[in-house]
PDB file of C-alpha atoms in Angstrom:
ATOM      1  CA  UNK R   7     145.345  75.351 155.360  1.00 46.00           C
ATOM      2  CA  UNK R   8     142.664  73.759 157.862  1.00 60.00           C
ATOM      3  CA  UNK R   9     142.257  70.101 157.156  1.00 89.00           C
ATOM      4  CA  UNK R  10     139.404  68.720 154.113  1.00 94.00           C
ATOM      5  CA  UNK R  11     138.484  65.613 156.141  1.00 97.00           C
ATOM      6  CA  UNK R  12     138.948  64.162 159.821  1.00 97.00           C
ATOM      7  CA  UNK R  13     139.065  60.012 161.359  1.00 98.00           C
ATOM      8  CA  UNK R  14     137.068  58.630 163.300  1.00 98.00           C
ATOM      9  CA  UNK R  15     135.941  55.093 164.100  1.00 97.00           C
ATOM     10  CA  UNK R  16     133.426  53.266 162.343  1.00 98.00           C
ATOM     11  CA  UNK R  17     129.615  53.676 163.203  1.00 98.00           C
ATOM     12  CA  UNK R  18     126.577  51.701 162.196  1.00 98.00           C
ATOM     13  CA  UNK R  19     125.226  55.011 160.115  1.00 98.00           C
ATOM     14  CA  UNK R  20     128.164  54.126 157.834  1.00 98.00           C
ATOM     15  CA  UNK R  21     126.812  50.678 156.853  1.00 97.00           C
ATOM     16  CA  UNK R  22     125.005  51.831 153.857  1.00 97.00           C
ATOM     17  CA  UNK R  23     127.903  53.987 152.824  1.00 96.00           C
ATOM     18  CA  UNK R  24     129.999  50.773 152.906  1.00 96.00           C
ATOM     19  CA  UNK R  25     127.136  48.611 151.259  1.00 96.00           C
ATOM     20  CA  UNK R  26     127.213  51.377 148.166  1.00 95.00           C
ATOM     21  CA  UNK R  27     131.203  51.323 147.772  1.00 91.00           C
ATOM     22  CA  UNK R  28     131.719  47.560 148.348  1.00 91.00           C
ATOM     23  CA  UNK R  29     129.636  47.012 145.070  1.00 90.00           C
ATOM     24  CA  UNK R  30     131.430  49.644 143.074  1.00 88.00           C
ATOM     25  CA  UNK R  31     133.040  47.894 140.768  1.00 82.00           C
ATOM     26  CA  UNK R  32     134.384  50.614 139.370  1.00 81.00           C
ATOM     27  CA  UNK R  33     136.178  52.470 142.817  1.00 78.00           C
ATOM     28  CA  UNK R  34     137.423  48.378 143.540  1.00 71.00           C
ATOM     29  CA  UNK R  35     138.895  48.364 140.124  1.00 68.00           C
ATOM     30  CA  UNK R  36     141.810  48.785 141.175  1.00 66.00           C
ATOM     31  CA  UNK R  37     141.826  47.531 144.824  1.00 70.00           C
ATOM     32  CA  UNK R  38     144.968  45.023 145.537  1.00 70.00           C
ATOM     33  CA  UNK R  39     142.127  42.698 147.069  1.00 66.00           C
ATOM     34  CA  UNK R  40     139.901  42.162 144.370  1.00 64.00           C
ATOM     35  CA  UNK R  41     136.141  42.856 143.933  1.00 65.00           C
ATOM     36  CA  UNK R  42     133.312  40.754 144.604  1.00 74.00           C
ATOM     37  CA  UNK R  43     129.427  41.853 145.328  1.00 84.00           C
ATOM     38  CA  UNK R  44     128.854  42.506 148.992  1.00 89.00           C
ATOM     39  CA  UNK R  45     125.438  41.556 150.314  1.00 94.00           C
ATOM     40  CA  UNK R  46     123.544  43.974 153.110  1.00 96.00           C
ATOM     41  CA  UNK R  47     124.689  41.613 155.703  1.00 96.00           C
ATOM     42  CA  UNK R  48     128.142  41.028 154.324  1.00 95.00           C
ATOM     43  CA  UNK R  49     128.487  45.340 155.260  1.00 96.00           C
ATOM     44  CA  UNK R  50     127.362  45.188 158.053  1.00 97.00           C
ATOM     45  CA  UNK R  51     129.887  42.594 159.268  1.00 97.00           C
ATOM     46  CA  UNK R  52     132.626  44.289 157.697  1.00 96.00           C
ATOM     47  CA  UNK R  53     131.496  47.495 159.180  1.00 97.00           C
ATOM     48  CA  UNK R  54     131.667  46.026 162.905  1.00 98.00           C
ATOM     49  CA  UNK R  55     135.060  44.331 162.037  1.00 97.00           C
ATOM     50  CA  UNK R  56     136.370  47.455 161.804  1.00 96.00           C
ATOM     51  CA  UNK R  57     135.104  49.178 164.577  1.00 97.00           C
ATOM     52  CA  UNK R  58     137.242  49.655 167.929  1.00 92.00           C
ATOM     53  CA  UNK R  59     140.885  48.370 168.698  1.00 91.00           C
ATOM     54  CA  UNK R  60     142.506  45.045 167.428  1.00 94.00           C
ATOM     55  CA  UNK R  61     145.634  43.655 167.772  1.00 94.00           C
ATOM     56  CA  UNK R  62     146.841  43.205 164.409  1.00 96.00           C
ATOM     57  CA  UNK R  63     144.885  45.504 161.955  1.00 97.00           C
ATOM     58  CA  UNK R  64     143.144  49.012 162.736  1.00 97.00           C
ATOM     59  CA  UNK R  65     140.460  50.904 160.109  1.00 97.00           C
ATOM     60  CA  UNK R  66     139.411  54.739 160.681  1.00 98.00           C
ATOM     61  CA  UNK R  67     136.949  56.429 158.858  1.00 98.00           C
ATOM     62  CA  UNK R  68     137.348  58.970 156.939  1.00 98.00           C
ATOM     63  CA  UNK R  69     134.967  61.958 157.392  1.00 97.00           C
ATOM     64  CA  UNK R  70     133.563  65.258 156.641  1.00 97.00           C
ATOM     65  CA  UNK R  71     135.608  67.731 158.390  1.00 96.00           C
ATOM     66  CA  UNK R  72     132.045  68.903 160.124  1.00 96.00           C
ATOM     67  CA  UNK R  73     129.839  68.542 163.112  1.00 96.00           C
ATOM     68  CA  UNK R  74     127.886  65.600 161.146  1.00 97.00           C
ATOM     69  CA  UNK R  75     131.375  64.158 160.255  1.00 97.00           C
ATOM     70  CA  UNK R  76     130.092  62.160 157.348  1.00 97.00           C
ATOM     71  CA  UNK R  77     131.928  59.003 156.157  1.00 98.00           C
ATOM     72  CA  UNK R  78     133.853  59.555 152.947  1.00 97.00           C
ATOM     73  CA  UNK R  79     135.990  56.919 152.504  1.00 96.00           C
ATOM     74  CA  UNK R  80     138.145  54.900 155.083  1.00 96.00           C
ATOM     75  CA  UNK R  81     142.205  54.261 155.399  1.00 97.00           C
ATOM     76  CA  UNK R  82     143.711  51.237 157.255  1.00 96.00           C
ATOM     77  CA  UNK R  83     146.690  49.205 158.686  1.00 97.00           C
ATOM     78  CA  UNK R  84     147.210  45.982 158.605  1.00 97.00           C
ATOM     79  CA  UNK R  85     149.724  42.952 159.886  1.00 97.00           C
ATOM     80  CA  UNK R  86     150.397  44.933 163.101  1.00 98.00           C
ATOM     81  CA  UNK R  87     153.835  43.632 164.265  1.00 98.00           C
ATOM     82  CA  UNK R  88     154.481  44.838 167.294  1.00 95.00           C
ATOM     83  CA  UNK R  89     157.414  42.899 168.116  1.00 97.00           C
ATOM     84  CA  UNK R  90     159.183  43.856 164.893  1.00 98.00           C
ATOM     85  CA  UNK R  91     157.359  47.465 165.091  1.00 98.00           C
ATOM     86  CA  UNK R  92     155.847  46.733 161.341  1.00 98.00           C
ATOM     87  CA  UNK R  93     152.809  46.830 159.474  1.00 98.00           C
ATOM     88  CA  UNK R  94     151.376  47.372 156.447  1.00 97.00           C
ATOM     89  CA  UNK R  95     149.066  50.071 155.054  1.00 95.00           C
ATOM     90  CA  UNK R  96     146.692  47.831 153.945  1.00 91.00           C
ATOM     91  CA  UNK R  97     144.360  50.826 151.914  1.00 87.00           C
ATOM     92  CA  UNK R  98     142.939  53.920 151.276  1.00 91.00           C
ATOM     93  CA  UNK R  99     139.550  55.049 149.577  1.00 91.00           C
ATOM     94  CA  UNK R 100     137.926  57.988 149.339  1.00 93.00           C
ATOM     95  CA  UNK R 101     134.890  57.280 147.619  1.00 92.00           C
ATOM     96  CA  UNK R 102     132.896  60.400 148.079  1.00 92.00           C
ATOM     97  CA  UNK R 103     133.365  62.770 144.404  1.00 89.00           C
ATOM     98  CA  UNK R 104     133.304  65.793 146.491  1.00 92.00           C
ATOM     99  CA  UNK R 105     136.821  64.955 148.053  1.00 92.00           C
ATOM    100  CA  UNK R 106     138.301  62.770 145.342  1.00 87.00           C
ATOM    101  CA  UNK R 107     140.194  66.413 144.159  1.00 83.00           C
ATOM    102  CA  UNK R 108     143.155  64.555 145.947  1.00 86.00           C
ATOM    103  CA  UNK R 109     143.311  66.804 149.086  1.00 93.00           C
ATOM    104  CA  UNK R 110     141.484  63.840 150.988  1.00 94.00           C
ATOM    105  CA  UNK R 111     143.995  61.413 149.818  1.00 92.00           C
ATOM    106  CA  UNK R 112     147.141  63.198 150.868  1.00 94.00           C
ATOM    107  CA  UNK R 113     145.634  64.109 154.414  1.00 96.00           C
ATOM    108  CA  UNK R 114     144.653  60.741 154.934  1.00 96.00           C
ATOM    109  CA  UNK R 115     148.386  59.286 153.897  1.00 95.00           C
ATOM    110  CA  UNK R 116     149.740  61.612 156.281  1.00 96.00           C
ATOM    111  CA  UNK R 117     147.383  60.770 159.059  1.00 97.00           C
ATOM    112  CA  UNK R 118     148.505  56.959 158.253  1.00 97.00           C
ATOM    113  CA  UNK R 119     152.151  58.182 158.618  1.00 97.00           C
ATOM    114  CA  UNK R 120     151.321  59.971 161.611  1.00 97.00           C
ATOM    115  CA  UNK R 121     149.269  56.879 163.237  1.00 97.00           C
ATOM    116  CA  UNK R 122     152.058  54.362 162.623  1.00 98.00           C
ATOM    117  CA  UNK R 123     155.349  56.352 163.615  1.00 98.00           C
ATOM    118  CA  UNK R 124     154.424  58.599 166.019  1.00 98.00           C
ATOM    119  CA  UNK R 125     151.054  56.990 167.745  1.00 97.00           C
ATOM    120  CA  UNK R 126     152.350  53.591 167.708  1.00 97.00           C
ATOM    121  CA  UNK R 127     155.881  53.661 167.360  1.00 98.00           C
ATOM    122  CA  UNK R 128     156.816  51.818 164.491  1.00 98.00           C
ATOM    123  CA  UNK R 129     159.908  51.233 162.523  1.00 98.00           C
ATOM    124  CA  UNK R 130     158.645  50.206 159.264  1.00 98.00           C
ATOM    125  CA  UNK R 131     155.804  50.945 156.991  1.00 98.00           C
ATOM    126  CA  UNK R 132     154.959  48.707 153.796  1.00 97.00           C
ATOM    127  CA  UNK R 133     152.631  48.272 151.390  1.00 94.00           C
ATOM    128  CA  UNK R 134     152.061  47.256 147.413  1.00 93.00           C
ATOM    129  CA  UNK R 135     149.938  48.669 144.712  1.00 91.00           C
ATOM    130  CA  UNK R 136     149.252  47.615 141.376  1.00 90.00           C
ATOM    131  CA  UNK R 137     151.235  48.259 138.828  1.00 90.00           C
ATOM    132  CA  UNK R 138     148.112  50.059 136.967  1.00 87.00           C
ATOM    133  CA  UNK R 139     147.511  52.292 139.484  1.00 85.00           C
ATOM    134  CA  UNK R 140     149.112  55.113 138.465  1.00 83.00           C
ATOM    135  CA  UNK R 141     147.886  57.574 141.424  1.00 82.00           C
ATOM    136  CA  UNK R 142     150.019  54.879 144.231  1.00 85.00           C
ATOM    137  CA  UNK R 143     152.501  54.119 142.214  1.00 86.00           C
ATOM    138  CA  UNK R 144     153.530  58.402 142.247  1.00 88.00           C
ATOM    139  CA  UNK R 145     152.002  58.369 145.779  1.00 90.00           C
ATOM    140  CA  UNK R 146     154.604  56.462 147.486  1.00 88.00           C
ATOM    141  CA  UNK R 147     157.540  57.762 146.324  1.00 89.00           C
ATOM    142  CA  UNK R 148     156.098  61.597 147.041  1.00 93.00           C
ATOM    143  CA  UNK R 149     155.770  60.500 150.514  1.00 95.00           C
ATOM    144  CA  UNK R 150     159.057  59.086 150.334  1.00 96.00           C
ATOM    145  CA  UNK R 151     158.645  55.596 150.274  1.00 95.00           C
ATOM    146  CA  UNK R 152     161.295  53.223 148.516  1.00 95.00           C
ATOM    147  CA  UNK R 153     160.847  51.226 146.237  1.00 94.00           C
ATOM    148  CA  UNK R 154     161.751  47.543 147.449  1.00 96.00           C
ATOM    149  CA  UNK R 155     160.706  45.384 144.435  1.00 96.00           C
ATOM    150  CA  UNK R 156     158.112  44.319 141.739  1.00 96.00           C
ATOM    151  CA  UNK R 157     155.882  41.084 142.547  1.00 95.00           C
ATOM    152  CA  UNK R 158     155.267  39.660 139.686  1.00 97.00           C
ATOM    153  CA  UNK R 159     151.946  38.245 138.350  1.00 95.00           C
ATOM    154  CA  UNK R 160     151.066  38.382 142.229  1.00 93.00           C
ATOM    155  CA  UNK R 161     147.298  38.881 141.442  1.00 89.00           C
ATOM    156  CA  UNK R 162     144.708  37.351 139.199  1.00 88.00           C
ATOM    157  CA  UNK R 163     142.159  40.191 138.378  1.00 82.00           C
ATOM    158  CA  UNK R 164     139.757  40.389 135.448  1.00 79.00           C
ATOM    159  CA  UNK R 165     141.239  36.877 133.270  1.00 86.00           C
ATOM    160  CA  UNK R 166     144.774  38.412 133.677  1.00 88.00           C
ATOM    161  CA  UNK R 167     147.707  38.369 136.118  1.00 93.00           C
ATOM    162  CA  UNK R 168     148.936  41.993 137.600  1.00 92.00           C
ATOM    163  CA  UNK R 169     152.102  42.542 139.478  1.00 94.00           C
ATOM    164  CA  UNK R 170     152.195  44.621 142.197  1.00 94.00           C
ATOM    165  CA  UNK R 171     154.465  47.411 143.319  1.00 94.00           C
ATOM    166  CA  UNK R 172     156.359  46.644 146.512  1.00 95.00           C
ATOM    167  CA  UNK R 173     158.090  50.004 148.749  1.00 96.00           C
ATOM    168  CA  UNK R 174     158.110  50.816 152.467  1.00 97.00           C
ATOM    169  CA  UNK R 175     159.429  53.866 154.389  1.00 98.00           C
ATOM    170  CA  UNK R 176     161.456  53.715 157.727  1.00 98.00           C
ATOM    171  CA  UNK R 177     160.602  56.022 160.627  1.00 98.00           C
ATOM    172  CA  UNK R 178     164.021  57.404 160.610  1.00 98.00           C
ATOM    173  CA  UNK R 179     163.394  58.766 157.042  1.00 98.00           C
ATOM    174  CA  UNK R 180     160.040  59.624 157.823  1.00 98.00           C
ATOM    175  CA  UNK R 181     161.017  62.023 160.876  1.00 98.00           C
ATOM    176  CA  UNK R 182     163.967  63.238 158.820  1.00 98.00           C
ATOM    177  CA  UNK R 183     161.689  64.381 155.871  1.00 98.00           C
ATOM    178  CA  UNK R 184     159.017  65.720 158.498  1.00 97.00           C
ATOM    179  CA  UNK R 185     161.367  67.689 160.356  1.00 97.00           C
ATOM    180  CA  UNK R 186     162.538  69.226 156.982  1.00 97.00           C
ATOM    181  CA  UNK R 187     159.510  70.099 156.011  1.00 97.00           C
ATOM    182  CA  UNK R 188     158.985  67.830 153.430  1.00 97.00           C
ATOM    183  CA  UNK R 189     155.291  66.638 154.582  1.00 96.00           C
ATOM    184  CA  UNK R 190     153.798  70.069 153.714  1.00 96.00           C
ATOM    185  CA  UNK R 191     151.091  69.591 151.288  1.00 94.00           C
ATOM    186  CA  UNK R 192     152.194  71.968 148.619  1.00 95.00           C
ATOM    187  CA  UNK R 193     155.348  70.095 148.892  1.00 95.00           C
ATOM    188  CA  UNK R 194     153.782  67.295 148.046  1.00 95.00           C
ATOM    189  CA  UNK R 195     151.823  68.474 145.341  1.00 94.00           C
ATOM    190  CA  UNK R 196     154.498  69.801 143.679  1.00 94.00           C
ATOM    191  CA  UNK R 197     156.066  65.781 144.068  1.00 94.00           C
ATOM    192  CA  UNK R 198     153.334  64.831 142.310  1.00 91.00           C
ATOM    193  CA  UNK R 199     152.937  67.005 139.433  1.00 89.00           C
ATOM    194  CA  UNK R 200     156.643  66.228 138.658  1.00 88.00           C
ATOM    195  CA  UNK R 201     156.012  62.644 138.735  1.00 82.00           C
ATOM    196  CA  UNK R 202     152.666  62.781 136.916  1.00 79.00           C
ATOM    197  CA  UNK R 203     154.985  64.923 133.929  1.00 78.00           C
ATOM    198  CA  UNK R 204     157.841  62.202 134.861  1.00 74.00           C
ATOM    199  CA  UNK R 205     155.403  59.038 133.714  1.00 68.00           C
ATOM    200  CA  UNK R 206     154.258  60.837 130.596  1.00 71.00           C
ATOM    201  CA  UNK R 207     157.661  61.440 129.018  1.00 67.00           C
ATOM    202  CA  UNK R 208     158.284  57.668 129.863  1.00 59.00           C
TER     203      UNK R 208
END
C-alpha cells in the first residue's frame, strides 16, 4: 500500500491554506489549544514559525502524495528535550475532506513515531487530548501509547472546563511493537474498529 500523503516543510503557498483552517472553528473544535480568529498577517507569521529547524519544536506539512505536493494538513513536535530525549507531539490536522477517510491520520502518526525515535533518537513520546475527542483518545492506545493519567478541568473551552487525556509511549515499546509488526496499517485499523465497538458498549 503506497503512502496517501508525504511531509515536507512549510512554504509561503501554504499561507492561505493556514489562513482558511486557523478560522475553522469547527476543525479547532477540538484542538487542546483553543480557537481564536487568525488575521492574514497572524498566518503568515505562524506559517514562517514553522518553517526550517528549531531547537525545541519542529512542524512538517502534510501533503498530497504528488508532484504539486499540496498542503493538507500539518503534524508537529513540541518541548524538544534533548537532554532527557523527550518531547511532546504537540498535534495533528488534516484538514483537507479528501484525506480525512483516516488513512492521512495514521500515516502521519507513524511518520511522528518515526521522526522522534528513529530520526532523533528519543526515549519518550507524550502528549494529551481531550477527553471529547473520541478519534485520540482510541488513537493512542492503537499506537500503543499508555495511558499515564487524566488532567482534570485542565482547559477552559466554550464556558466549560475539559480534562485532558494524558499517555506517552517509550522507544523501547515502540521498536518492540514495530519489529512485531504491529505498525502495519491494517493492524491498526483493526485496533481501531475494536476500540470504536469497545466505547460504544461502554
Amino acid at each position: 500500500m503506497g503512502n496517501t500523503v508525504v511531509f515536507r516543510d512549510f512554504e509561503d503557498r501554504d499561507i492561505d491554506f493556514i489562513y482558511k483552517c486557523k478560522n475553522d472553528e469547527k476543525l479547532n473544535s477540538k484542538i487542546v489549544g483553543g480557537f481564536h480568529h487568525f488575521t492574514y498577517e497572524e498566518a503568515v507569521k505562524w506559517v514562517h514559525g514553522c518553517m526550517g529547524e528549531h531547537e525545541t519544536y519542529k512542524f512538517w506539512a502534510v501533503c498530497t502524495n504528488d508532484d504539486e505536493k499540496r498542503i493538507v494538513g500539518w503534524v508537529s513536535l513540541s518541548q524538544i528535550d534533548r537532554k532527557n530525549h523527550s518531547a511532546c507531539f504537540h498535534g495533528i490536522v488534516i484538514a483537507d475532506d479528501e484525506y480525512r477517510d483516516g488513512l492521512a491520520w495514521i500515516e502521519s502518526y507513524l511518520f511522528i513515531h518515526e521522526q522522534a525515535f528513529e530520526v532523533m533518537g528519543l526515549n519518550r513520546l507524550y502528549g494529551t487530548c481531550r477527553v471529547d475527542n473520541k478519534l485520540s483518545m482510541q488513537m493512542g492506545p492503537a499506537m500503543f501509547s499508555q495511558k499515564e493519567g487524566i488532567l482534570r478541568e485542565a482547559i477552559f473551552d466554550n464556558g466549560q472546563y475539559v480534562d485532558l487525556y494524558a499517555s506517552a509511549l517509550l522507544a523501547k515499546d515502540y521498536f518492540f511493537h514495530k519489529q512485531n509488526g504491529d505498525y502495519e496499517i491494517p493492524k491498526i485499523i483493526r485496533r481501531l474498529v475494536l476500540a470504536k465497538k469497545q466505547s460504544r458498549k461502554n
